[in-house]
Coordinates of C-alpha atoms in Angstrom, one line a residue:
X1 CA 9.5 -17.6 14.1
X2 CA 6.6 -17.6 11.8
X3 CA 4.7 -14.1 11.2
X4 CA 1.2 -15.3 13.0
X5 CA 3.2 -16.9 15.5
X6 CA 4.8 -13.5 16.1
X7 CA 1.3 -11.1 15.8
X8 CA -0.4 -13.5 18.0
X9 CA 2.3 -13.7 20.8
X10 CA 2.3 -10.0 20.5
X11 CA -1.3 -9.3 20.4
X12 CA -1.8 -11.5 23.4
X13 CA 0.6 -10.3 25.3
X14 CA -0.6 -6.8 24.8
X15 CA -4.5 -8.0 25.6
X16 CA -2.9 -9.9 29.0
X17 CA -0.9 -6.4 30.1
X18 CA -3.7 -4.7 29.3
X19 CA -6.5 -6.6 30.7
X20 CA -4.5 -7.3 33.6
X21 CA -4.3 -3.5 34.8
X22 CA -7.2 -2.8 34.3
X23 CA -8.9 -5.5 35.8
X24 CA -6.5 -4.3 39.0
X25 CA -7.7 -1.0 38.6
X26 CA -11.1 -2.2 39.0
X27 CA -10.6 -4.4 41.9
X28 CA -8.4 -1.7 43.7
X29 CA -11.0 1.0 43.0
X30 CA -14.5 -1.5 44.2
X31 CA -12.4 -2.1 47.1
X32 CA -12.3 2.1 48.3
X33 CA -15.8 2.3 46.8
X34 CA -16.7 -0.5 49.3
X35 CA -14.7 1.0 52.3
X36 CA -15.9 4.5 51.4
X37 CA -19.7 3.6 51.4
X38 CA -19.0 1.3 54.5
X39 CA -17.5 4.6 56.5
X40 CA -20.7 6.9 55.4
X41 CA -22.9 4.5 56.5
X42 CA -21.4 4.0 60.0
X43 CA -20.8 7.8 59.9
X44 CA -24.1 8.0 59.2
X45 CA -25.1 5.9 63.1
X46 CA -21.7 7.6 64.9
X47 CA -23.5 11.1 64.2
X48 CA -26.5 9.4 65.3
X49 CA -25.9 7.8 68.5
X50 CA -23.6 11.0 69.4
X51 CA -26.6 13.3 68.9
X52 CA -28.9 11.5 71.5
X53 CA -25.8 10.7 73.7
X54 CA -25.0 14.6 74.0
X55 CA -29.0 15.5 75.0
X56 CA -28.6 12.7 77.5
X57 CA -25.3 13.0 79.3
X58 CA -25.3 16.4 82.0
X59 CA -22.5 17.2 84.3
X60 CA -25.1 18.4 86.6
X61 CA -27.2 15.5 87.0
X62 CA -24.2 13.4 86.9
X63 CA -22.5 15.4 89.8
X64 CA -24.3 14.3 93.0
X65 CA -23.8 10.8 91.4
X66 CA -21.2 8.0 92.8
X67 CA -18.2 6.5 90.5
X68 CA -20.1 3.2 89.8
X69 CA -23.5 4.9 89.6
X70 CA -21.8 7.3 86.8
X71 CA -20.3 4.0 85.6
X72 CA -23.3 2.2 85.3
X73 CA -24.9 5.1 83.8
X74 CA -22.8 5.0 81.0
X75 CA -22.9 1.4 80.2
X76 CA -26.8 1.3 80.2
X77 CA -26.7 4.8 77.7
X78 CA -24.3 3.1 75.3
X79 CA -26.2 0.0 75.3
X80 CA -29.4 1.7 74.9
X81 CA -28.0 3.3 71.2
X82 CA -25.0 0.6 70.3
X83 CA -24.5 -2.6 72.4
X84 CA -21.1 -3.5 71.9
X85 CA -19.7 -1.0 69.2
X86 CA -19.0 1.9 71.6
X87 CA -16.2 3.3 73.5
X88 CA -16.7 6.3 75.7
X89 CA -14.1 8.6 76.7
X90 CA -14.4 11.4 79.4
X91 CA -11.7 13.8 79.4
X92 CA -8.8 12.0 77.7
X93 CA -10.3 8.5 79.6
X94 CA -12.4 5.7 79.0
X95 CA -15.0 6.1 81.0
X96 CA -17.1 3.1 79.6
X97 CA -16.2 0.1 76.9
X98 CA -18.3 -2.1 75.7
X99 CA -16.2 -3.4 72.6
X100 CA -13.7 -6.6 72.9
X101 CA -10.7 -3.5 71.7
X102 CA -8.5 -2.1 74.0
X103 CA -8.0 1.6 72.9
X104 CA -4.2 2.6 73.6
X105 CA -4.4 6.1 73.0
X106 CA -7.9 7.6 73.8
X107 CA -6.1 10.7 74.2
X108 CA -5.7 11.1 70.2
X109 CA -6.9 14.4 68.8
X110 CA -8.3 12.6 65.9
X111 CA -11.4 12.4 67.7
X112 CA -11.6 15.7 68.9
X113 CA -13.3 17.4 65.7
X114 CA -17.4 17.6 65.1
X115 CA -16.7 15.6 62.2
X116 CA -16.2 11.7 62.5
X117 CA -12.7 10.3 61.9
X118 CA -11.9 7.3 60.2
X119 CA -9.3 4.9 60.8
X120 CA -8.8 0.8 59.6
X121 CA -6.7 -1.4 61.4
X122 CA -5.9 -5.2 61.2
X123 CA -5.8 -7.4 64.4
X124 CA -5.0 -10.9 63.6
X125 CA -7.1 -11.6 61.0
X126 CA -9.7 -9.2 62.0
X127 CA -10.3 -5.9 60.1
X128 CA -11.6 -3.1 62.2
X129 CA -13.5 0.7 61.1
X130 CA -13.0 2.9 64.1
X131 CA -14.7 6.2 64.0
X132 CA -14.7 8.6 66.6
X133 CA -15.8 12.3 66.8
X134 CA -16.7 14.6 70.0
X135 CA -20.3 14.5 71.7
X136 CA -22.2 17.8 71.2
X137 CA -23.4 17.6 74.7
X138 CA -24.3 20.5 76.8
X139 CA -21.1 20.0 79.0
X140 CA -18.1 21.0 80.5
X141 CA -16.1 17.8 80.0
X142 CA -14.7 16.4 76.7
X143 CA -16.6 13.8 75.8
X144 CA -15.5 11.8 72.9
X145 CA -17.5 8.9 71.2
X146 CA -15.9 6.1 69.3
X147 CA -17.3 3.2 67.0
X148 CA -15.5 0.0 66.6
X149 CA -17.1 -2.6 63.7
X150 CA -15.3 -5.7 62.9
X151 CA -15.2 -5.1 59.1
X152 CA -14.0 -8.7 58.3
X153 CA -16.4 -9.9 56.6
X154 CA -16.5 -7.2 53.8
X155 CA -12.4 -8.0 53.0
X156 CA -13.5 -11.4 53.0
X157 CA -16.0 -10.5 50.2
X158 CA -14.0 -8.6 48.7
X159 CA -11.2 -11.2 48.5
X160 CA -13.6 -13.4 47.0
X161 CA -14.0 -10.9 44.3
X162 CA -10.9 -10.5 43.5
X163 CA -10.2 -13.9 43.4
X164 CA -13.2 -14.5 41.2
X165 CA -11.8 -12.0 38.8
X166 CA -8.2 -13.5 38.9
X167 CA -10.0 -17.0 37.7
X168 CA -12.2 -15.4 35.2
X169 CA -9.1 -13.4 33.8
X170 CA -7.3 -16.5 33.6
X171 CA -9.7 -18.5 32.1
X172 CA -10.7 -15.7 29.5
X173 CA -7.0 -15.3 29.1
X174 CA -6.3 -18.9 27.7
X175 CA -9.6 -18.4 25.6
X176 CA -8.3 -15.3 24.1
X177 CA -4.5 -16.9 23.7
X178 CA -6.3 -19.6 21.5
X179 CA -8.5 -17.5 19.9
X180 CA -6.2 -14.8 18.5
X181 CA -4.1 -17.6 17.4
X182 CA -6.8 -19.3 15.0
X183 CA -7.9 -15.6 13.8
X184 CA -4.3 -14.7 12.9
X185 CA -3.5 -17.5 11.6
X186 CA -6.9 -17.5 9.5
X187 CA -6.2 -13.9 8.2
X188 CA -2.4 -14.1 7.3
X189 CA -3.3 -17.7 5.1
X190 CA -4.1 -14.9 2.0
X191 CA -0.7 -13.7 3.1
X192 CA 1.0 -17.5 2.4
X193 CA -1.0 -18.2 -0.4
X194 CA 0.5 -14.6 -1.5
X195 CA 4.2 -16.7 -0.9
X196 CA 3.6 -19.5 -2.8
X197 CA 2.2 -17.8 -5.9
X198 CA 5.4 -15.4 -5.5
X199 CA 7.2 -18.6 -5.3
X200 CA 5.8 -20.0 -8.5
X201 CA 6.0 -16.8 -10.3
X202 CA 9.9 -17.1 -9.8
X203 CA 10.2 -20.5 -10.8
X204 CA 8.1 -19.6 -14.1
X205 CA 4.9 -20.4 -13.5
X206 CA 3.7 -16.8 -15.0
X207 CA 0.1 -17.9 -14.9
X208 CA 0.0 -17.9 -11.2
X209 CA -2.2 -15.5 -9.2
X210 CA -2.9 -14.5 -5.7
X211 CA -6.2 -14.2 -3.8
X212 CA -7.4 -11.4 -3.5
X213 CA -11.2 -11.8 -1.7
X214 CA -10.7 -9.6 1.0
X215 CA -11.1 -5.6 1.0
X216 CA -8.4 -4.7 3.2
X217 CA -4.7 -4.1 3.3
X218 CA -3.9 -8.0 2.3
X219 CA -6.6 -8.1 -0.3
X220 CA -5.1 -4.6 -1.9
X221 CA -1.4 -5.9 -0.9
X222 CA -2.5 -9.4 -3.3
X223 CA -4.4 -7.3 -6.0
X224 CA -1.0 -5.2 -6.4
X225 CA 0.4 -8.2 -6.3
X226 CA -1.5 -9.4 -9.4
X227 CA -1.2 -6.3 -11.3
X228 CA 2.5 -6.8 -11.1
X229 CA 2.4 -10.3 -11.8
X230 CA 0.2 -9.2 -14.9
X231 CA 2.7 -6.3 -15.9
X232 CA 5.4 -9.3 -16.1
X233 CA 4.1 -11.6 -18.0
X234 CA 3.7 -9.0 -20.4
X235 CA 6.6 -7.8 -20.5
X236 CA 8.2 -11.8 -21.1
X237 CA 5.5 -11.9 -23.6
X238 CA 6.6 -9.1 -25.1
X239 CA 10.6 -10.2 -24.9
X240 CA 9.4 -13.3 -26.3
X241 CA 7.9 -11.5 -29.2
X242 CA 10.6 -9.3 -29.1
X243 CA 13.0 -12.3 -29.2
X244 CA 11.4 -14.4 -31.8
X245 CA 11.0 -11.2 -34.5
X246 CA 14.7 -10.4 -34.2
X247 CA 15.2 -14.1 -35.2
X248 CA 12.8 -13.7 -37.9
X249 CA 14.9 -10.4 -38.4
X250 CA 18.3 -12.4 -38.4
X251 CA 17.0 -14.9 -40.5
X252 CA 15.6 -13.1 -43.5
X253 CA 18.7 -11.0 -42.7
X254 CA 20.9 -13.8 -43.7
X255 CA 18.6 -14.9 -46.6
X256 CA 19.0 -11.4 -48.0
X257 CA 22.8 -11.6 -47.4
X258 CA 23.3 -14.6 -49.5
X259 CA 21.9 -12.7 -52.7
X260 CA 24.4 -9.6 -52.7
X261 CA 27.0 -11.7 -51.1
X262 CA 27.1 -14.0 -54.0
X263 CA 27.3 -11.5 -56.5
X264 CA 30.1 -9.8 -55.4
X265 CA 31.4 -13.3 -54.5
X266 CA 31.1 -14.0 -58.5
X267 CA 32.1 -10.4 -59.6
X268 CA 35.4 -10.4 -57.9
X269 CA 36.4 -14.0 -58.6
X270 CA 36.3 -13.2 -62.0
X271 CA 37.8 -10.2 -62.1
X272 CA 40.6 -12.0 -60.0
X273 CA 41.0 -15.1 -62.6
X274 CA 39.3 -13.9 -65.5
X275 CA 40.8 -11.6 -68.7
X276 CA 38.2 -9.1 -68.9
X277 CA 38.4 -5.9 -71.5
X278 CA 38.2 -2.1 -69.4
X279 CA 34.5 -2.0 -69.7
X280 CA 33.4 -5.5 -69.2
X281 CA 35.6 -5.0 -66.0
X282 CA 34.2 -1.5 -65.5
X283 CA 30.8 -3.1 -65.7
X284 CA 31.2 -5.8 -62.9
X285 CA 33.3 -3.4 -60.4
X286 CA 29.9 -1.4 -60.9
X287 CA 28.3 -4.1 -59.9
X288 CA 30.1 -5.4 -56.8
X289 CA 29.6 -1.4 -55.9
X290 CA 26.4 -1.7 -56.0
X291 CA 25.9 -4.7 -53.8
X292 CA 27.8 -3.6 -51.3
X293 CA 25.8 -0.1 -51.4
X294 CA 22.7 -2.2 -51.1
X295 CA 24.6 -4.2 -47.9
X296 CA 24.9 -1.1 -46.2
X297 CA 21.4 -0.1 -46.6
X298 CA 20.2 -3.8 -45.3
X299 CA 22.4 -3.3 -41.9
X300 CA 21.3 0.2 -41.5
X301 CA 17.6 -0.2 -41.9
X302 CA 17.9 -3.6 -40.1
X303 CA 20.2 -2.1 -36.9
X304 CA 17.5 0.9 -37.2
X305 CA 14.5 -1.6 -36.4
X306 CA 16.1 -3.4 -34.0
X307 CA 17.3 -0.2 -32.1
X308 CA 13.3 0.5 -32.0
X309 CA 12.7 -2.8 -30.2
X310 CA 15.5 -2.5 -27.9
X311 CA 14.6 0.7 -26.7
X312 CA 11.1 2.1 -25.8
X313 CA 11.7 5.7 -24.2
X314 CA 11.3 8.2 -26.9
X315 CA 11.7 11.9 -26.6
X316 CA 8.4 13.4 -27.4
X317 CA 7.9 17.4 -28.0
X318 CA 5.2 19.9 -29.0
X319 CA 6.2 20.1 -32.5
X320 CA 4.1 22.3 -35.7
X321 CA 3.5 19.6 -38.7
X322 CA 4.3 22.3 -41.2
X323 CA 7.0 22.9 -40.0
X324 CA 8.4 19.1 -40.2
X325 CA 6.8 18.6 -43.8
X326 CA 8.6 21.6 -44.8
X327 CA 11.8 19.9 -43.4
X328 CA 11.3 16.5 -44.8
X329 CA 10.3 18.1 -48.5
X330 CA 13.6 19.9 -48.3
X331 CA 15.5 16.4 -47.2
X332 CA 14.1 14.8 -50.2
X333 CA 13.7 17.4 -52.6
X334 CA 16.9 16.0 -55.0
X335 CA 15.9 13.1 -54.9
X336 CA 12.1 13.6 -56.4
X337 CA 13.6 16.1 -59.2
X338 CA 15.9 13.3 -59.7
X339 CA 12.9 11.0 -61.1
X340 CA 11.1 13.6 -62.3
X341 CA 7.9 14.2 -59.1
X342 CA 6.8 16.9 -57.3
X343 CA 6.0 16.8 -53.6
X344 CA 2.7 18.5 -52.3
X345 CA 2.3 19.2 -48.8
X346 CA -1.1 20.4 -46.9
X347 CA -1.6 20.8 -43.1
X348 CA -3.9 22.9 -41.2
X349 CA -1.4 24.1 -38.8
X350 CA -2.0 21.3 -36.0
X351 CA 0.8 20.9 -33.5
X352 CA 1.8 17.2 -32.2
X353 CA 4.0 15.6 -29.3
X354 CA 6.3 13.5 -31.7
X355 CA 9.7 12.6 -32.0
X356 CA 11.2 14.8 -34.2
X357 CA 13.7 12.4 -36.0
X358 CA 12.0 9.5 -35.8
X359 CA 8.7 10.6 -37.4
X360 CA 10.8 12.3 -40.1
X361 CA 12.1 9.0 -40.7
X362 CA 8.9 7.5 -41.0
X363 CA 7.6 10.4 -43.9
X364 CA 11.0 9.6 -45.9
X365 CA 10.6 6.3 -45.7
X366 CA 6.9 6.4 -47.3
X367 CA 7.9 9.3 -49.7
X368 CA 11.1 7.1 -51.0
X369 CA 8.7 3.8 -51.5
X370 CA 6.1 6.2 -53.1
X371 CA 9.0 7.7 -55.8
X372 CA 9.9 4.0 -56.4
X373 CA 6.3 2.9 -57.0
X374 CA 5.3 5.8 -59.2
X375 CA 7.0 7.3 -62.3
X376 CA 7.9 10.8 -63.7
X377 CA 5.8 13.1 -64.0
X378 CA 3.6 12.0 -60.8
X379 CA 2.5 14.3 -58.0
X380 CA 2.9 13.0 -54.5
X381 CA 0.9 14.5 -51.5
X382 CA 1.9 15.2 -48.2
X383 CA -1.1 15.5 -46.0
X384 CA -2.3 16.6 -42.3
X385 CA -5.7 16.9 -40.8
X386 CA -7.2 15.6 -37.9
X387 CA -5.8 13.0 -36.3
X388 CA -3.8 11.6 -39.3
X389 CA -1.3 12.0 -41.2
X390 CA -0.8 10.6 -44.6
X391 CA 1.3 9.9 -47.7
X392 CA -0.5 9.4 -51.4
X393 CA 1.0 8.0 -54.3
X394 CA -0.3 7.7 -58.4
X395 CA 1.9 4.5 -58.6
X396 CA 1.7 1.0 -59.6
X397 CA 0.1 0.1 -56.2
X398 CA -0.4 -3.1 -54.0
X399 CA -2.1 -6.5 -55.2
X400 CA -5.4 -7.2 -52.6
X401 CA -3.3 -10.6 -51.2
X402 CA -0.1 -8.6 -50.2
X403 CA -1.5 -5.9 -48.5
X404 CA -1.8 -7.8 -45.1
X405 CA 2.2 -8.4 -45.2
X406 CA 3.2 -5.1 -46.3
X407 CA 4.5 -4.6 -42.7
X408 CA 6.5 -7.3 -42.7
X409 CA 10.1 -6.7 -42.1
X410 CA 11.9 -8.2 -45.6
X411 CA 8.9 -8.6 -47.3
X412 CA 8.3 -7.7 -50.8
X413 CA 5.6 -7.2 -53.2
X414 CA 7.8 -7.0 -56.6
X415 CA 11.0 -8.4 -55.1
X416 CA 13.0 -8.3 -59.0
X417 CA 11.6 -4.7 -59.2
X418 CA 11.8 -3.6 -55.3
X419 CA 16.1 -4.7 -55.8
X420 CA 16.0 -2.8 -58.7
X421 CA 14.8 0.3 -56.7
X422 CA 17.5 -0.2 -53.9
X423 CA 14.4 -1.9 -51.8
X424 CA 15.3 -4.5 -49.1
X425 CA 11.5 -4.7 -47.6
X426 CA 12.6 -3.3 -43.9
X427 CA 11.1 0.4 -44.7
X428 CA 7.5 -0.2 -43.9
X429 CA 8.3 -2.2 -40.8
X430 CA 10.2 0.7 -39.3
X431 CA 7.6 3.1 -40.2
X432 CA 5.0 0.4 -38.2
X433 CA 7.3 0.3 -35.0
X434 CA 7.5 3.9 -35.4
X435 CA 3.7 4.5 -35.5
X436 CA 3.4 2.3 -32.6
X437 CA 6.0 4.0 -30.4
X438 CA 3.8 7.4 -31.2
X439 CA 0.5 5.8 -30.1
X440 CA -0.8 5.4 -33.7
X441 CA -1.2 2.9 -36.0
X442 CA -0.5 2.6 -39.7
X443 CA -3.5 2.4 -42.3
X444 CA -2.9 1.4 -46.1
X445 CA -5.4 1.6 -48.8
X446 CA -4.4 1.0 -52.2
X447 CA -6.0 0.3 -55.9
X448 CA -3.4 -1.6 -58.5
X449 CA -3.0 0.9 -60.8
X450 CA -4.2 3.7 -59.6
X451 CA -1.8 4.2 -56.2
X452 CA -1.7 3.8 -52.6
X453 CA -2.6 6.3 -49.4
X454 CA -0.2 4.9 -46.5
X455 CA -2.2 6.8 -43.3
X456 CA -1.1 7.1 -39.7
X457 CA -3.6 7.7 -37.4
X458 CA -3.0 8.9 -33.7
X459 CA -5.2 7.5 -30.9
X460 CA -5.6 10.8 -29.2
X461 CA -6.1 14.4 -30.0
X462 CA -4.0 16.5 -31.8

């Protein structure tokens, strides 16, 4: 069963129970109201009528009197104050009766108090009130005054209520059964519009959105929706770009294989068929070592950047710049006395949430491509302040038309000389990813001839 189908069975079922209590409370509690104010207001004539019936009625003017002269008496003071609603007892009889009910019991305490009694009784299909009470008369007998009122006609009205209220209940009841149908229906549609764009998000159809017009919990239920929908398409997007640069990486990969691969293809084919003297042979085993030194590089560097795209989550700690520029001059301290530069480092003492090894990585890199572009004798700087970080060269630097590309993974601006260097053109990409996994971004400014400043610059505070 459908989801509005359900609410709307439930909701009506609810509003039927509900509706149909209390509408029975309501007829149940008129009715008392109606037999309670009935009572007092024949209370209100018992009291009455027994008042001037106790001033009027005296054992001794009634003594000297015969049976049917006391008899008669009695019929003309009952008629005088109630016609036919009155039943007179004398001592536990009924001395006079002027109602069509035959009392069985006149003897019943219940009208032996000051105050009236009430009592309702059904004969046939007649309803009757009897009250009774005792006379206050000035008397030695018991005299005991009783109403009878056929009350029929108020059931009968209020049997007409009721069943006025059973055909209103009914008829707002089918009103309300179609009502709540339409309205649920009406305000779960966001929720099957909310289906189908689920259903065409699944199937590809990233583009796809749900509605979301309404304020409440189906407009924020779709607007969630959304954001997730948006969060995955950019996350394909991003596997997509993800996907199509690692086979931009394994192409150029196997572009730059080709080059080594053939020379130490060539090397040891002639060493294999070929008479060579010790140091021609010397010379080309040299060679082949240094090809596959340069391989090893390549698929380092190369497994390196793809390990950055594969995985996000970096483990970031409070770390003091000084500290890791005094680390990374010590790491490449042989290497720059090797070609004949000096490393100088300057930070004022900022600390940073960075990934130790990985941003270590990323000053090495810039410091070895600074040693290859410059020449002995030149001064490298190592600098921190502010929000950057940054690595100056006095080298050859970077033509105007190449900068853009720098970043490129495999791409070269001297690609004889860069080979010559050890370069493979994977270096500044890593540094790039690894600027982008600290929030930052990599800035390059360079002059031919005069050098290059490779910057990164955070996005927050330090």
């Amino acid at each position: 069963m459908k989801l509005w189908k359900k609410i709307s069975l439930l909701t009506t079922s609810v509003l039927l129970v509900t509706t149909g209590v209390t509408g029975g409370i309501v007829v149940h509690r008129t009715v008392q109201y109606n037999e309670t104010k009935t009572v007092e207001n024949y209370e209100q004539q018992l009291h009455a009528t027994a008042y001037a019936l106790g001033k009027e009625i005296s054992d001794s003017e009634l003594e000297g009197y015969t049976e049917a002269t006391r008899s008669s008496f009695y019929n003309y003071i009952l008629k005088k104050y109630g016609a036919s609603k009155y039943i007179l007892i004398k001592d536990g009889e009924v001395v006079c009766n002027l109602t069509a009910f035959d009392l069985v019991n006149p003897r019943e305490e219940r009208w032996a108090g000051t105050e009236a009694s009430a009592d309702f009784r059904q004969v046939g299909e007649q309803h009757l009130l009897i009250l009774g009470k005792k006379l206050p008369a000035d008397s030695l007998s018991d005299y005991r005054l009783v109403l009878v009122q056929d009350i029929t006609e108020l059931y009968a009205d209020m049997e007409k209520q009721a069943w006025l209220f059973a055909e209103i209940y009914f008829a707002a009841a089918v009103l309300s059964v179609l009502i709540i149908f339409l309205i649920t229906g009406r305000l779960l549609k966001p929720l099957r519009k909310l289906q189908q764009a689920a259903a065409d998000i699944s199937e590809g159809r990233l583009g796809q959105r749900a509605q979301a017009g309404s304020k409440d919990e189906i407009g924020a239920m779709a607007a969630s929706f959304n954001r997730m929908a948006d969060r995955i398409e950019e996350q394909v997007t991003e596997l997509e770009k993800v996907s199509a640069q690692r086979g931009m990486l394994l192409g150029s990969l196997t572009h730059e294989l080709k080059t080594p691969m053939t020379s130490i293809i060539g090397y040891s084919d002639t060493l294999l068929h070929v008479k060579l003297s010790e140091e021609r042979r010397e010379q080309a085993l040299h060679r082949i070592h240094d090809e596959c030194r340069r391989l090893e590089r390549l698929s380092g560097k190369l497994m390196n950047l793809i390990g950055l795209y594969d995985n996000d989550s970096i483990r970031l700690e409070e770390t003091e710049v000084e500290d890791l520029f005094s680390r990374v001059a010590d790491l490449e301290k042989y290497h720059l006395e090797e070609c004949g530069m000096t490393l100088e480092t300057r930070s004022d003492g900022q600390m940073r949430r960075l990934d130790r090894d990985l941003f270590e990585s990323l000053l090495i890199n810039l410091i070895d491509n600074a040693v290859k572009a410059g020449k002995e004798g030149d001064a490298i700087r190592l600098e921190a302040a502010g929000n950057e970080i940054s690595v100056t060269d006095q080298g050859r630097g970077i033509p105007p038309g190449d900068l853009p590309r720098v970043t490129e993974a495999f791409y070269m601006v001297d690609k004889s000389r860069s080979r010559k260097a050890g370069g493979i053109g994977l270096g500044l990409a890593l540094c790039s990813r690894i600027a982008e996994l600290h929030n930052a971004s990599l800035h390059i400014e360079s002059r031919e001839g005069e050098g290059t400043r490779v910057t990164v610059v955070f996005q927050g505070e330090a």
